[in-house]
């Protein structure tokens, strides 16, 4: 289950089921790219511009005879579609179809406006000089699916609903940093923060990994404990390209076009989502044509899906999550009085030449080509495939000769048993250490391949495959990552949509006294720790990009981590289903209005 929203949001309460009526004729909507047309002629004394600003309809557009429809398969049924009350990715994927925000991330990872005219910046006056005030301007002539105008008051109301102590959203992170919201007119939203909040783009914006859809004030005003309101589970009025019109629990969910979607009428006349037991059931349904797509295959399914092409279309999008290997760099004495770890890392890892040699000694591209069918990439940094990537960096190629030379230079020479030995802090030390990861089959295969590669340069890489529950265990439970009882480790994570991470903070190393830290590398590099924190000193995206570029270069030069591969979003679909361009930060549903079928 892709519950990535746990980065930003805590658990929610399930809402009750409700079926929505969809009766009533809708006014005919315009073609996809055409501007919304007025439904009535303007009055004689009414300004033309004001008269043209009318909703196209007040109900979802009924499915016509012979209309175009697609069916998706979900192996997790959404719990709540209003995004502030769920942490399920499957739920937020439906949100992207129905409730949009002020901005979103496109297929290239660029932050682009949605209901807003443009993304605020210092250049356009949307970001104040002190960074504490963000001003959004809404597009003109926006309407909810029921014909009610979308205004700045809806944005302010969304904040008020999230912050209302009578409601139980999964999180108030970021929204609790807002001091006030002013709405000087229907199109202007002035957000004043009590302190700098660089991740402000994640607020009031809807992506696959953050929740920020704007909520309709006229539907929810005056209600408390809204988490139990049927609208929260199944919003029947929306702003996205489609509206939920029917939801049969455990069976399927139907969506029809929103007549007032700001980009015009979607190409499809209906989307259905069928709930299935698992990926095997989804694959069977794809093969019979009962469903048109399934979004939750894993890298381990790539070979199977490839064998079914062209009857099944395989799509793999290298993601912003990444699988990486890393060194335990803990120091019990800390560095410059900071970052004392409970466990000392493997001594040879202190030498950057050893870390670089191990990096060059693993044929990562061969692993991608052979074990991942060449469908993803070896990334240059921990911010892959996004607008934050430092494109000036280059991936180190497999180079066992250079790796061996570096180890020779570091003083580690081959012993009689083929394992290198050298002096480390006055102690003869064999280059033999443990590598620990989970029991996932793909991790076992990759760990075994790395072991064979490193043996060729005289490094003994002893693999330990531990159940995920133990591997990711908390400090009090003796988890190896949190306690520092490991030499090397490997797992998947990702730093997005906001790029800041405290995984390099000296003050985030978990210890018995402070077990909550997330710096599982147990690394304290005071320069890097402090430099990463400067990402929080500015809200200007260009300044933050420059800081992050430098941080990525520094991490690469010091070989603190080994980037193995960008985790892929793996989908299977029928040939008839045509979907638009998408990327890891937009995911699949961000442009559903462009979806179509070939028959």
Coordinates of C-alpha atoms in Angstrom, one line a residue:
X1 CA 0.0 0.0 0.0
X2 CA 1.4 3.3 -1.0
X3 CA 0.6 5.3 2.1
X4 CA 3.1 7.9 1.5
X5 CA 1.0 10.6 3.1
X6 CA 2.1 9.4 6.5
X7 CA 5.1 11.8 5.9
X8 CA 2.7 14.7 6.4
X9 CA -0.4 13.3 8.0
X10 CA -1.5 11.1 10.8
X11 CA -4.2 8.5 10.9
X12 CA -7.9 9.4 10.3
X13 CA -11.3 8.2 11.3
X14 CA -13.3 6.2 8.7
X15 CA -16.5 7.9 7.6
X16 CA -19.8 6.2 6.9
X17 CA -21.0 5.2 3.5
X18 CA -23.3 7.3 1.4
X19 CA -24.7 7.0 -2.0
X20 CA -25.2 10.1 -4.0
X21 CA -28.0 10.8 -6.3
X22 CA -27.1 11.9 -9.8
X23 CA -30.4 12.8 -11.3
X24 CA -31.3 15.9 -13.2
X25 CA -30.4 16.9 -16.7
X26 CA -27.1 18.8 -17.1
X27 CA -26.5 21.7 -19.4
X28 CA -24.3 20.6 -22.3
X29 CA -20.6 21.3 -21.6
X30 CA -18.0 22.6 -24.1
X31 CA -15.3 20.7 -25.8
X32 CA -12.2 19.9 -23.7
X33 CA -10.1 22.9 -24.6
X34 CA -12.9 25.3 -25.2
X35 CA -13.7 28.0 -22.6
X36 CA -16.9 27.6 -20.7
X37 CA -19.8 29.2 -22.6
X38 CA -22.5 31.3 -21.0
X39 CA -25.9 29.5 -20.6
X40 CA -28.0 32.6 -21.0
X41 CA -27.8 35.8 -22.8
X42 CA -26.8 38.8 -20.7
X43 CA -29.3 41.3 -19.6
X44 CA -29.4 44.5 -21.5
X45 CA -27.8 46.6 -18.7
X46 CA -25.4 43.8 -17.6
X47 CA -21.7 44.1 -18.5
X48 CA -20.8 41.5 -21.1
X49 CA -17.9 40.1 -19.0
X50 CA -20.0 39.6 -16.0
X51 CA -22.8 38.0 -18.0
X52 CA -20.3 35.5 -19.6
X53 CA -19.2 34.4 -16.2
X54 CA -21.9 31.8 -15.6
X55 CA -21.7 28.1 -14.8
X56 CA -22.3 25.6 -17.6
X57 CA -24.4 23.3 -15.4
X58 CA -25.5 22.4 -12.0
X59 CA -25.3 18.6 -12.1
X60 CA -22.7 16.0 -13.3
X61 CA -23.1 15.3 -17.0
X62 CA -25.2 12.1 -17.5
X63 CA -23.5 9.2 -19.3
X64 CA -24.8 9.2 -22.9
X65 CA -25.7 6.2 -24.9
X66 CA -22.5 4.9 -26.5
X67 CA -20.4 7.2 -24.3
X68 CA -16.7 6.7 -23.6
X69 CA -15.9 5.0 -20.3
X70 CA -12.9 3.4 -18.6
X71 CA -12.6 1.2 -15.5
X72 CA -9.7 1.1 -13.1
X73 CA -8.9 -1.5 -10.5
X74 CA -8.0 -0.6 -6.9
X75 CA -6.9 -3.2 -4.4
X76 CA -7.5 -0.7 -1.6
X77 CA -10.9 1.0 -1.2
X78 CA -10.6 4.7 -0.3
X79 CA -11.7 5.6 3.2
X80 CA -12.3 9.3 2.6
X81 CA -12.0 11.4 -0.5
X82 CA -11.8 14.8 1.2
X83 CA -8.0 14.8 1.6
X84 CA -7.6 16.3 5.0
X85 CA -9.2 13.2 6.6
X86 CA -7.2 10.4 5.0
X87 CA -3.7 9.2 4.5
X88 CA -4.4 6.7 1.8
X89 CA -2.8 7.2 -1.6
X90 CA -5.8 5.5 -3.2
X91 CA -8.1 8.0 -1.6
X92 CA -6.0 11.0 -2.7
X93 CA -5.8 9.6 -6.3
X94 CA -9.6 10.0 -6.3
X95 CA -9.3 13.4 -4.8
X96 CA -7.1 14.4 -7.7
X97 CA -10.1 13.6 -9.9
X98 CA -12.7 15.5 -7.9
X99 CA -11.3 18.2 -5.6
X100 CA -8.4 20.3 -6.9
X101 CA -6.3 23.0 -5.3
X102 CA -4.6 26.3 -6.0
X103 CA -1.7 24.5 -7.6
X104 CA -0.2 21.1 -8.5
X105 CA 2.9 19.4 -9.8
X106 CA 3.0 18.6 -13.5
X107 CA 4.7 15.6 -15.3
X108 CA 8.1 17.3 -15.0
X109 CA 7.7 18.0 -11.3
X110 CA 7.2 21.7 -12.0
X111 CA 4.8 23.5 -9.5
X112 CA 2.1 25.0 -11.7
X113 CA -1.1 26.9 -11.0
X114 CA -4.5 25.1 -11.0
X115 CA -7.4 27.2 -9.6
X116 CA -4.9 30.1 -9.3
X117 CA -3.8 32.3 -12.1
X118 CA -0.1 31.8 -11.3
X119 CA 2.2 30.5 -8.7
X120 CA 3.2 33.2 -6.2
X121 CA 6.8 34.4 -6.4
X122 CA 8.9 37.3 -5.3
X123 CA 9.0 38.5 -8.9
X124 CA 5.2 38.7 -9.3
X125 CA 4.6 40.1 -5.9
X126 CA 3.0 36.9 -4.5
X127 CA 5.7 36.4 -1.9
X128 CA 6.4 39.3 0.4
X129 CA 10.0 40.5 1.0
X130 CA 10.0 39.0 4.5
X131 CA 8.5 35.7 3.2
X132 CA 5.7 35.8 5.7
X133 CA 2.9 36.7 3.3
X134 CA 1.8 34.6 0.3
X135 CA -0.8 36.1 -2.0
X136 CA -2.7 33.9 -4.4
X137 CA -4.9 35.2 -7.2
X138 CA -7.7 32.9 -8.3
X139 CA -8.7 32.4 -12.0
X140 CA -11.8 34.3 -12.9
X141 CA -15.2 32.5 -13.5
X142 CA -14.6 29.4 -11.4
X143 CA -17.6 27.3 -10.3
X144 CA -18.2 24.3 -8.2
X145 CA -20.0 21.4 -10.0
X146 CA -23.3 22.6 -8.6
X147 CA -22.9 26.1 -10.1
X148 CA -21.9 27.9 -7.0
X149 CA -18.9 30.3 -7.5
X150 CA -15.5 29.3 -6.2
X151 CA -14.1 32.3 -4.4
X152 CA -11.3 33.3 -2.0
X153 CA -13.8 32.6 0.8
X154 CA -13.6 28.9 0.0
X155 CA -9.9 29.0 0.6
X156 CA -10.2 30.8 3.9
X157 CA -13.0 28.4 4.9
X158 CA -10.7 25.4 4.1
X159 CA -8.1 26.7 6.6
X160 CA -10.8 27.4 9.2
X161 CA -12.2 23.9 8.8
X162 CA -8.8 22.3 9.2
X163 CA -8.0 24.4 12.3
X164 CA -11.4 24.0 13.9
X165 CA -10.8 22.1 17.2
X166 CA -14.2 20.6 16.7
X167 CA -12.9 18.7 13.7
X168 CA -10.3 15.9 13.5
X169 CA -8.1 16.2 10.4
X170 CA -5.2 13.8 10.1
X171 CA -2.8 16.7 10.5
X172 CA -2.7 20.5 10.8
X173 CA 0.9 20.7 9.8
X174 CA 1.6 24.0 8.1
X175 CA -1.9 25.2 8.4
X176 CA -1.1 25.8 12.1
X177 CA 1.6 28.2 11.0
X178 CA -0.9 30.5 9.4
X179 CA -1.7 33.6 11.4
X180 CA -4.5 34.9 9.3
X181 CA -6.1 34.8 5.9
X182 CA -7.5 37.9 4.3
X183 CA -9.9 38.0 1.3
X184 CA -10.0 41.5 0.1
X185 CA -12.0 40.4 -2.9
X186 CA -13.5 37.2 -4.4
X187 CA -10.3 36.4 -6.3
X188 CA -7.5 37.3 -3.8
X189 CA -6.2 35.2 -0.9
X190 CA -3.6 36.8 1.4
X191 CA -2.1 34.2 3.7
X192 CA 0.0 35.6 6.6
X193 CA 2.3 33.2 8.4
X194 CA 3.4 33.6 12.0
X195 CA 6.9 32.4 11.0
X196 CA 8.7 31.4 7.8
X197 CA 7.2 28.3 6.4
X198 CA 9.2 27.3 3.2
X199 CA 6.9 24.3 2.4
X200 CA 4.0 26.7 1.8
X201 CA 3.4 25.3 -1.7
X202 CA 2.1 22.1 0.0
X203 CA -0.8 24.0 1.5
X204 CA -4.1 24.5 -0.4
X205 CA -2.6 22.5 -3.3
X206 CA -3.4 18.9 -4.3
X207 CA -0.8 16.4 -5.3
X208 CA -0.4 12.6 -4.9
X209 CA 1.7 13.1 -1.8
X210 CA 0.0 16.0 -0.1
X211 CA -3.5 17.0 0.7
X212 CA -4.8 20.5 -0.1
X213 CA -7.9 20.5 -2.2
X214 CA -10.1 23.5 -1.7
X215 CA -13.4 22.7 0.1
X216 CA -16.8 24.2 -0.7
X217 CA -17.9 26.5 2.1
X218 CA -21.5 26.4 1.1
X219 CA -21.6 22.6 1.7
X220 CA -19.8 22.4 5.0
X221 CA -20.2 25.8 6.8
X222 CA -21.6 25.5 10.3
X223 CA -20.8 21.9 10.7
X224 CA -18.5 20.4 13.4
X225 CA -17.0 16.9 13.7
X226 CA -17.0 17.0 9.9
X227 CA -15.0 13.8 9.8
X228 CA -18.3 12.0 10.4
X229 CA -20.1 13.9 7.7
X230 CA -21.0 11.9 4.6
X231 CA -19.6 14.6 2.4
X232 CA -16.1 14.0 3.8
X233 CA -16.1 10.4 2.6
X234 CA -17.9 11.1 -0.7
X235 CA -17.9 14.7 -1.8
X236 CA -20.9 15.1 -4.2
X237 CA -19.9 18.7 -5.2
X238 CA -16.4 19.2 -6.5
X239 CA -14.0 21.3 -8.6
X240 CA -12.1 18.5 -10.4
X241 CA -12.8 17.1 -13.9
X242 CA -15.1 14.4 -12.5
X243 CA -17.7 14.1 -9.7
X244 CA -18.5 10.9 -7.7
X245 CA -22.0 9.9 -8.4
X246 CA -22.2 6.4 -7.1
X247 CA -20.2 4.4 -4.5
X248 CA -21.1 0.7 -3.8
X249 CA -18.8 -0.3 -0.9
X250 CA -16.7 -3.3 -1.8
X251 CA -17.8 -3.2 -5.4
X252 CA -17.2 0.0 -7.4
X253 CA -17.2 3.7 -7.6
X254 CA -18.6 5.8 -10.5
X255 CA -17.6 9.3 -11.6
X256 CA -19.2 11.6 -14.2
X257 CA -17.9 14.8 -15.8
X258 CA -18.1 18.0 -13.9
X259 CA -19.9 20.5 -16.2
X260 CA -18.0 23.4 -14.7
X261 CA -14.4 22.1 -14.7
X262 CA -12.2 25.1 -15.3
X263 CA -10.4 23.4 -18.2
X264 CA -13.7 22.4 -19.9
X265 CA -15.4 19.1 -20.4
X266 CA -13.2 16.0 -20.0
X267 CA -12.8 13.6 -23.0
X268 CA -14.3 10.7 -21.2
X269 CA -18.0 10.4 -20.3
X270 CA -17.4 8.2 -17.3
X271 CA -14.8 6.7 -15.0
X272 CA -15.4 3.6 -12.9
X273 CA -13.2 2.2 -10.3
X274 CA -13.7 -1.4 -9.3
X275 CA -12.4 -2.7 -6.0
X276 CA -10.3 -6.0 -6.3
X277 CA -8.6 -8.2 -3.8
X278 CA -5.0 -7.8 -4.9
X279 CA -2.7 -7.3 -7.8
X280 CA -3.2 -10.8 -9.1
X281 CA -7.0 -10.2 -9.4
X282 CA -6.2 -6.9 -11.1
X283 CA -3.9 -8.6 -13.6
X284 CA -6.6 -11.2 -14.4
X285 CA -9.1 -8.4 -14.9
X286 CA -6.7 -6.6 -17.2
X287 CA -6.2 -9.7 -19.3
X288 CA -9.9 -10.2 -19.8
X289 CA -10.5 -6.5 -20.5
X290 CA -12.8 -6.1 -17.5
X291 CA -10.7 -3.2 -16.3
X292 CA -8.5 -0.8 -18.2
X293 CA -5.8 0.0 -15.7
X294 CA -4.3 -0.9 -12.4
X295 CA -1.8 1.5 -10.7
X296 CA -0.2 -0.6 -8.0
X297 CA 2.0 -3.2 -9.5
X298 CA 5.6 -3.4 -8.1
X299 CA 9.0 -3.7 -9.8
X300 CA 8.8 -7.4 -9.2
X301 CA 5.8 -7.5 -11.7
X302 CA 7.7 -5.9 -14.5
X303 CA 8.9 -9.1 -16.1
X304 CA 5.4 -10.7 -16.0
X305 CA 3.8 -7.6 -17.5
X306 CA 6.5 -7.3 -20.1
X307 CA 5.7 -10.8 -21.3
X308 CA 2.1 -9.8 -21.8
X309 CA 2.8 -6.9 -24.1
X310 CA 1.3 -5.7 -26.4
X311 CA -2.0 -7.1 -25.0
X312 CA -1.2 -5.4 -21.7
X313 CA 0.6 -2.1 -21.8
X314 CA 3.3 -1.7 -19.2
X315 CA 4.2 1.8 -17.9
X316 CA 7.0 2.4 -15.5
X317 CA 7.7 5.9 -14.4
X318 CA 11.0 6.4 -12.4
X319 CA 9.8 8.0 -9.2
X320 CA 11.0 10.5 -6.6
X321 CA 11.3 7.7 -4.1
X322 CA 14.7 5.9 -4.2
X323 CA 16.3 2.7 -3.0
X324 CA 19.7 3.5 -1.5
X325 CA 22.5 1.9 0.4
X326 CA 24.2 3.8 3.2
X327 CA 27.0 3.5 5.7
X328 CA 26.7 3.6 9.5
X329 CA 28.8 6.7 10.2
X330 CA 28.1 6.9 13.9
X331 CA 30.7 8.4 16.3
X332 CA 30.3 7.8 20.0
X333 CA 32.3 10.9 20.7
X334 CA 30.4 13.0 18.1
X335 CA 32.0 15.8 16.1
X336 CA 32.8 19.2 17.6
X337 CA 30.6 18.4 20.5
X338 CA 27.6 17.5 18.4
X339 CA 25.9 14.3 17.3
X340 CA 27.2 11.7 19.7
X341 CA 25.9 8.3 18.6
X342 CA 25.3 5.3 20.8
X343 CA 27.2 3.0 18.4
X344 CA 30.5 3.4 16.6
X345 CA 30.2 2.8 12.8
X346 CA 32.5 0.4 11.0
X347 CA 35.9 2.1 11.2
X348 CA 37.0 1.9 7.5
X349 CA 33.8 3.8 6.5
X350 CA 35.4 6.9 8.0
X351 CA 37.6 7.1 4.9
X352 CA 35.9 8.6 1.9
X353 CA 38.1 6.5 -0.4
X354 CA 36.6 3.3 1.0
X355 CA 33.1 4.7 0.6
X356 CA 33.8 5.7 -3.0
X357 CA 35.4 2.3 -3.7
X358 CA 32.3 0.5 -2.5
X359 CA 30.2 2.7 -4.7
X360 CA 32.3 2.2 -7.8
X361 CA 32.5 -1.6 -7.0
X362 CA 28.7 -2.2 -7.4
X363 CA 27.5 -2.5 -10.9
X364 CA 24.2 -0.6 -10.3
X365 CA 23.4 -0.1 -14.0
X366 CA 23.6 -3.9 -14.5
X367 CA 21.3 -4.4 -11.6
X368 CA 18.8 -2.0 -13.1
X369 CA 19.1 -3.7 -16.5
X370 CA 18.9 -7.2 -15.3
X371 CA 16.7 -7.2 -12.2
X372 CA 14.5 -4.2 -13.0
X373 CA 14.2 -4.8 -16.8
X374 CA 15.9 -1.5 -17.5
X375 CA 12.7 0.3 -16.6
X376 CA 14.1 2.7 -14.1
X377 CA 17.4 4.6 -13.6
X378 CA 20.3 5.0 -11.2
X379 CA 19.7 8.5 -9.8
X380 CA 22.4 11.1 -9.2
X381 CA 21.0 12.2 -5.8
X382 CA 18.3 11.7 -3.2
X383 CA 16.1 14.1 -5.1
X384 CA 15.6 12.2 -8.3
X385 CA 13.2 12.9 -11.1
X386 CA 12.0 16.2 -9.8
X387 CA 12.5 19.9 -10.2
X388 CA 14.9 19.8 -7.2
X389 CA 17.4 17.4 -8.9
X390 CA 20.9 18.8 -9.4
X391 CA 21.2 18.1 -13.1
X392 CA 24.9 19.0 -13.2
X393 CA 25.8 15.8 -11.3
X394 CA 26.8 12.7 -13.1
X395 CA 26.2 9.1 -11.9
X396 CA 29.4 7.2 -11.2
X397 CA 29.9 4.3 -13.5
X398 CA 30.9 0.8 -12.4
X399 CA 34.6 0.9 -12.2
X400 CA 36.1 -2.0 -10.3
X401 CA 39.7 -1.1 -11.3
X402 CA 39.4 2.4 -9.9
X403 CA 37.7 0.9 -6.8
X404 CA 40.6 -1.4 -6.3
X405 CA 43.1 1.4 -6.7
X406 CA 41.3 3.5 -4.1
X407 CA 41.4 0.7 -1.6
X408 CA 45.1 0.1 -2.3
X409 CA 45.7 3.8 -1.7
X410 CA 43.7 3.7 1.5
X411 CA 46.0 0.9 2.7
X412 CA 43.7 -2.1 2.4
X413 CA 45.5 -4.9 0.6
X414 CA 44.3 -8.3 -0.4
X415 CA 44.8 -11.0 2.3
X416 CA 45.3 -14.7 1.7
X417 CA 41.5 -15.3 1.8
X418 CA 40.9 -12.7 -0.9
X419 CA 39.5 -10.1 1.6
X420 CA 41.4 -6.9 2.0
X421 CA 43.0 -5.9 5.3
X422 CA 44.4 -2.6 6.5
X423 CA 45.0 -0.3 9.4
X424 CA 42.1 1.7 10.7
X425 CA 42.8 3.9 13.8
X426 CA 45.7 1.6 14.7
X427 CA 43.8 -1.6 14.4
X428 CA 44.2 -4.2 11.6
X429 CA 40.8 -4.4 10.1
X430 CA 39.4 -6.7 7.4
X431 CA 37.1 -5.2 4.9
X432 CA 34.3 -7.5 6.0
X433 CA 31.0 -6.1 7.2
X434 CA 27.3 -6.7 7.4
X435 CA 24.7 -5.3 5.1
X436 CA 21.1 -5.4 6.3
X437 CA 17.9 -4.8 4.5
X438 CA 14.4 -6.3 4.4
X439 CA 13.2 -9.7 3.1
X440 CA 11.6 -8.3 0.0
X441 CA 12.6 -10.6 -2.9
X442 CA 13.9 -7.8 -5.1
X443 CA 16.1 -6.6 -2.2
X444 CA 17.5 -10.1 -1.7
X445 CA 18.3 -10.4 -5.4
X446 CA 20.0 -7.0 -5.5
X447 CA 21.9 -7.6 -2.3
X448 CA 23.2 -10.9 -3.7
X449 CA 24.3 -9.2 -6.9
X450 CA 26.1 -6.4 -4.9
X451 CA 27.8 -9.1 -2.8
X452 CA 29.2 -10.8 -5.9
X453 CA 30.4 -7.5 -7.3
X454 CA 32.2 -6.4 -4.1
X455 CA 33.9 -9.8 -3.7
X456 CA 35.7 -9.1 -7.0
X457 CA 37.5 -6.1 -5.3
X458 CA 38.3 -7.9 -2.1
X459 CA 35.3 -6.6 0.0
X460 CA 33.3 -9.1 2.0
X461 CA 29.7 -7.9 2.0
X462 CA 27.7 -10.2 4.4
X463 CA 24.0 -9.9 3.7
X464 CA 21.3 -10.0 6.4
X465 CA 17.7 -10.0 5.3
X466 CA 15.4 -9.0 8.2
X467 CA 11.6 -8.8 8.3
X468 CA 10.5 -5.2 7.7
X469 CA 8.8 -5.0 11.1
X470 CA 12.1 -5.7 12.8
X471 CA 14.3 -3.8 10.4
X472 CA 12.3 -0.6 10.8
X473 CA 11.7 -1.2 14.5
X474 CA 11.7 1.7 16.9
X475 CA 14.7 2.4 19.2
X476 CA 13.0 0.9 22.2
X477 CA 12.3 -2.2 20.2
X478 CA 16.0 -2.6 19.2
X479 CA 15.5 -1.7 15.6
X480 CA 18.9 -1.9 13.9
X481 CA 18.6 1.3 12.0
X482 CA 17.4 3.4 14.9
X483 CA 19.9 1.9 17.4
X484 CA 22.8 2.0 15.0
X485 CA 23.5 -1.8 15.4
X486 CA 24.4 -2.3 11.7
X487 CA 27.3 -1.6 9.4
X488 CA 25.6 -0.9 6.1
X489 CA 21.8 -0.7 5.4
X490 CA 19.4 -0.3 2.5
X491 CA 15.8 0.8 2.1
X492 CA 13.5 3.2 0.2
X493 CA 12.6 6.7 1.1
X494 CA 11.9 10.0 -0.6
X495 CA 12.1 13.7 0.2
X496 CA 9.1 15.4 -1.5
X497 CA 7.1 17.4 -2.4
X498 CA 9.1 19.7 -0.1
X499 CA 12.8 18.9 -0.4
X500 CA 13.8 19.6 3.2
X501 CA 15.0 16.6 5.3
X502 CA 16.6 16.4 8.7
X503 CA 18.1 13.0 7.8
X504 CA 21.5 14.7 7.9
X505 CA 20.9 16.7 11.1
X506 CA 23.5 16.1 13.9
X507 CA 20.6 16.7 16.3
X508 CA 18.4 14.0 14.7
X509 CA 20.7 11.0 15.5
X510 CA 18.5 8.6 17.5
X511 CA 20.0 7.8 20.9
X512 CA 18.7 6.2 24.1
X513 CA 18.1 9.7 25.5
X514 CA 16.5 11.0 22.3
X515 CA 15.2 7.9 20.4
X516 CA 12.9 9.7 18.0
X517 CA 15.6 11.0 15.6
X518 CA 15.4 10.2 11.9
X519 CA 19.1 10.4 11.0
X520 CA 19.5 6.7 10.6
X521 CA 22.9 7.2 8.9
X522 CA 24.0 8.3 12.4
X523 CA 26.2 10.8 10.5
X524 CA 27.1 14.1 12.1
X525 CA 28.8 16.4 9.6
X526 CA 28.3 19.8 11.2
X527 CA 28.7 21.7 7.9
X528 CA 26.1 19.6 6.1
X529 CA 23.8 19.6 9.0
X530 CA 23.8 23.4 9.3
X531 CA 23.7 23.9 5.5
X532 CA 20.7 21.7 5.1
X533 CA 18.9 23.8 7.7
X534 CA 19.4 26.9 5.6
X535 CA 16.7 25.5 3.3
X536 CA 14.3 26.7 6.1
X537 CA 15.7 30.2 6.0
X538 CA 14.0 31.3 2.8
X539 CA 10.7 30.7 1.0
X540 CA 12.1 31.7 -2.4
X541 CA 12.1 28.6 -4.6
X542 CA 15.1 29.7 -6.6
X543 CA 17.2 30.3 -3.5
X544 CA 16.2 27.0 -2.1
X545 CA 17.1 25.2 -5.4
X546 CA 20.6 26.8 -5.2
X547 CA 21.0 25.6 -1.7
X548 CA 19.9 22.1 -2.5
X549 CA 22.1 21.9 -5.5
X550 CA 25.1 22.6 -3.4
X551 CA 24.0 20.1 -0.7
X552 CA 23.5 17.4 -3.4
X553 CA 27.0 18.1 -4.7
X554 CA 28.5 17.9 -1.2
X555 CA 26.8 14.6 -0.4
X556 CA 28.0 13.2 -3.7
X557 CA 31.6 14.3 -3.2
X558 CA 31.6 12.7 0.2
X559 CA 29.9 9.4 -0.9
X560 CA 27.7 9.4 2.1
X561 CA 25.1 7.2 0.4
X562 CA 25.0 4.9 -2.6
X563 CA 22.0 5.6 -4.9
X564 CA 20.8 2.3 -6.2
X565 CA 17.7 3.1 -8.3
X566 CA 14.7 5.3 -8.5
X567 CA 11.7 3.4 -7.4
X568 CA 9.2 3.1 -10.2
X569 CA 5.5 3.7 -10.4
X570 CA 4.4 0.5 -12.3
X571 CA 1.1 0.4 -14.1
X572 CA -0.6 -2.0 -16.4
X573 CA -3.3 -0.9 -18.8
X574 CA -5.3 -2.0 -21.8
X575 CA -4.2 -0.7 -25.2
X576 CA -7.5 1.1 -25.7
X577 CA -6.9 3.3 -22.7
X578 CA -5.0 6.5 -23.6
X579 CA -3.7 8.6 -20.7
X580 CA -1.7 11.8 -20.7
X581 CA 1.8 12.5 -19.7
X582 CA 2.6 12.1 -16.0
X583 CA 5.5 12.1 -13.7
X584 CA 6.4 11.0 -10.2
X585 CA 5.3 14.2 -8.5
X586 CA 2.0 14.5 -10.5
X587 CA 1.2 10.8 -10.5
X588 CA -1.3 9.4 -12.9
X589 CA -4.5 11.3 -12.1
X590 CA -3.4 14.9 -12.3
X591 CA -4.7 15.4 -15.9
X592 CA -7.6 13.0 -16.1
X593 CA -9.5 15.4 -18.3
X594 CA -7.1 14.3 -21.1
X595 CA -7.8 10.6 -20.7
X596 CA -9.4 8.9 -23.7
X597 CA -10.1 5.6 -25.4
X598 CA -9.4 4.5 -28.9
X599 CA -12.7 2.8 -29.5

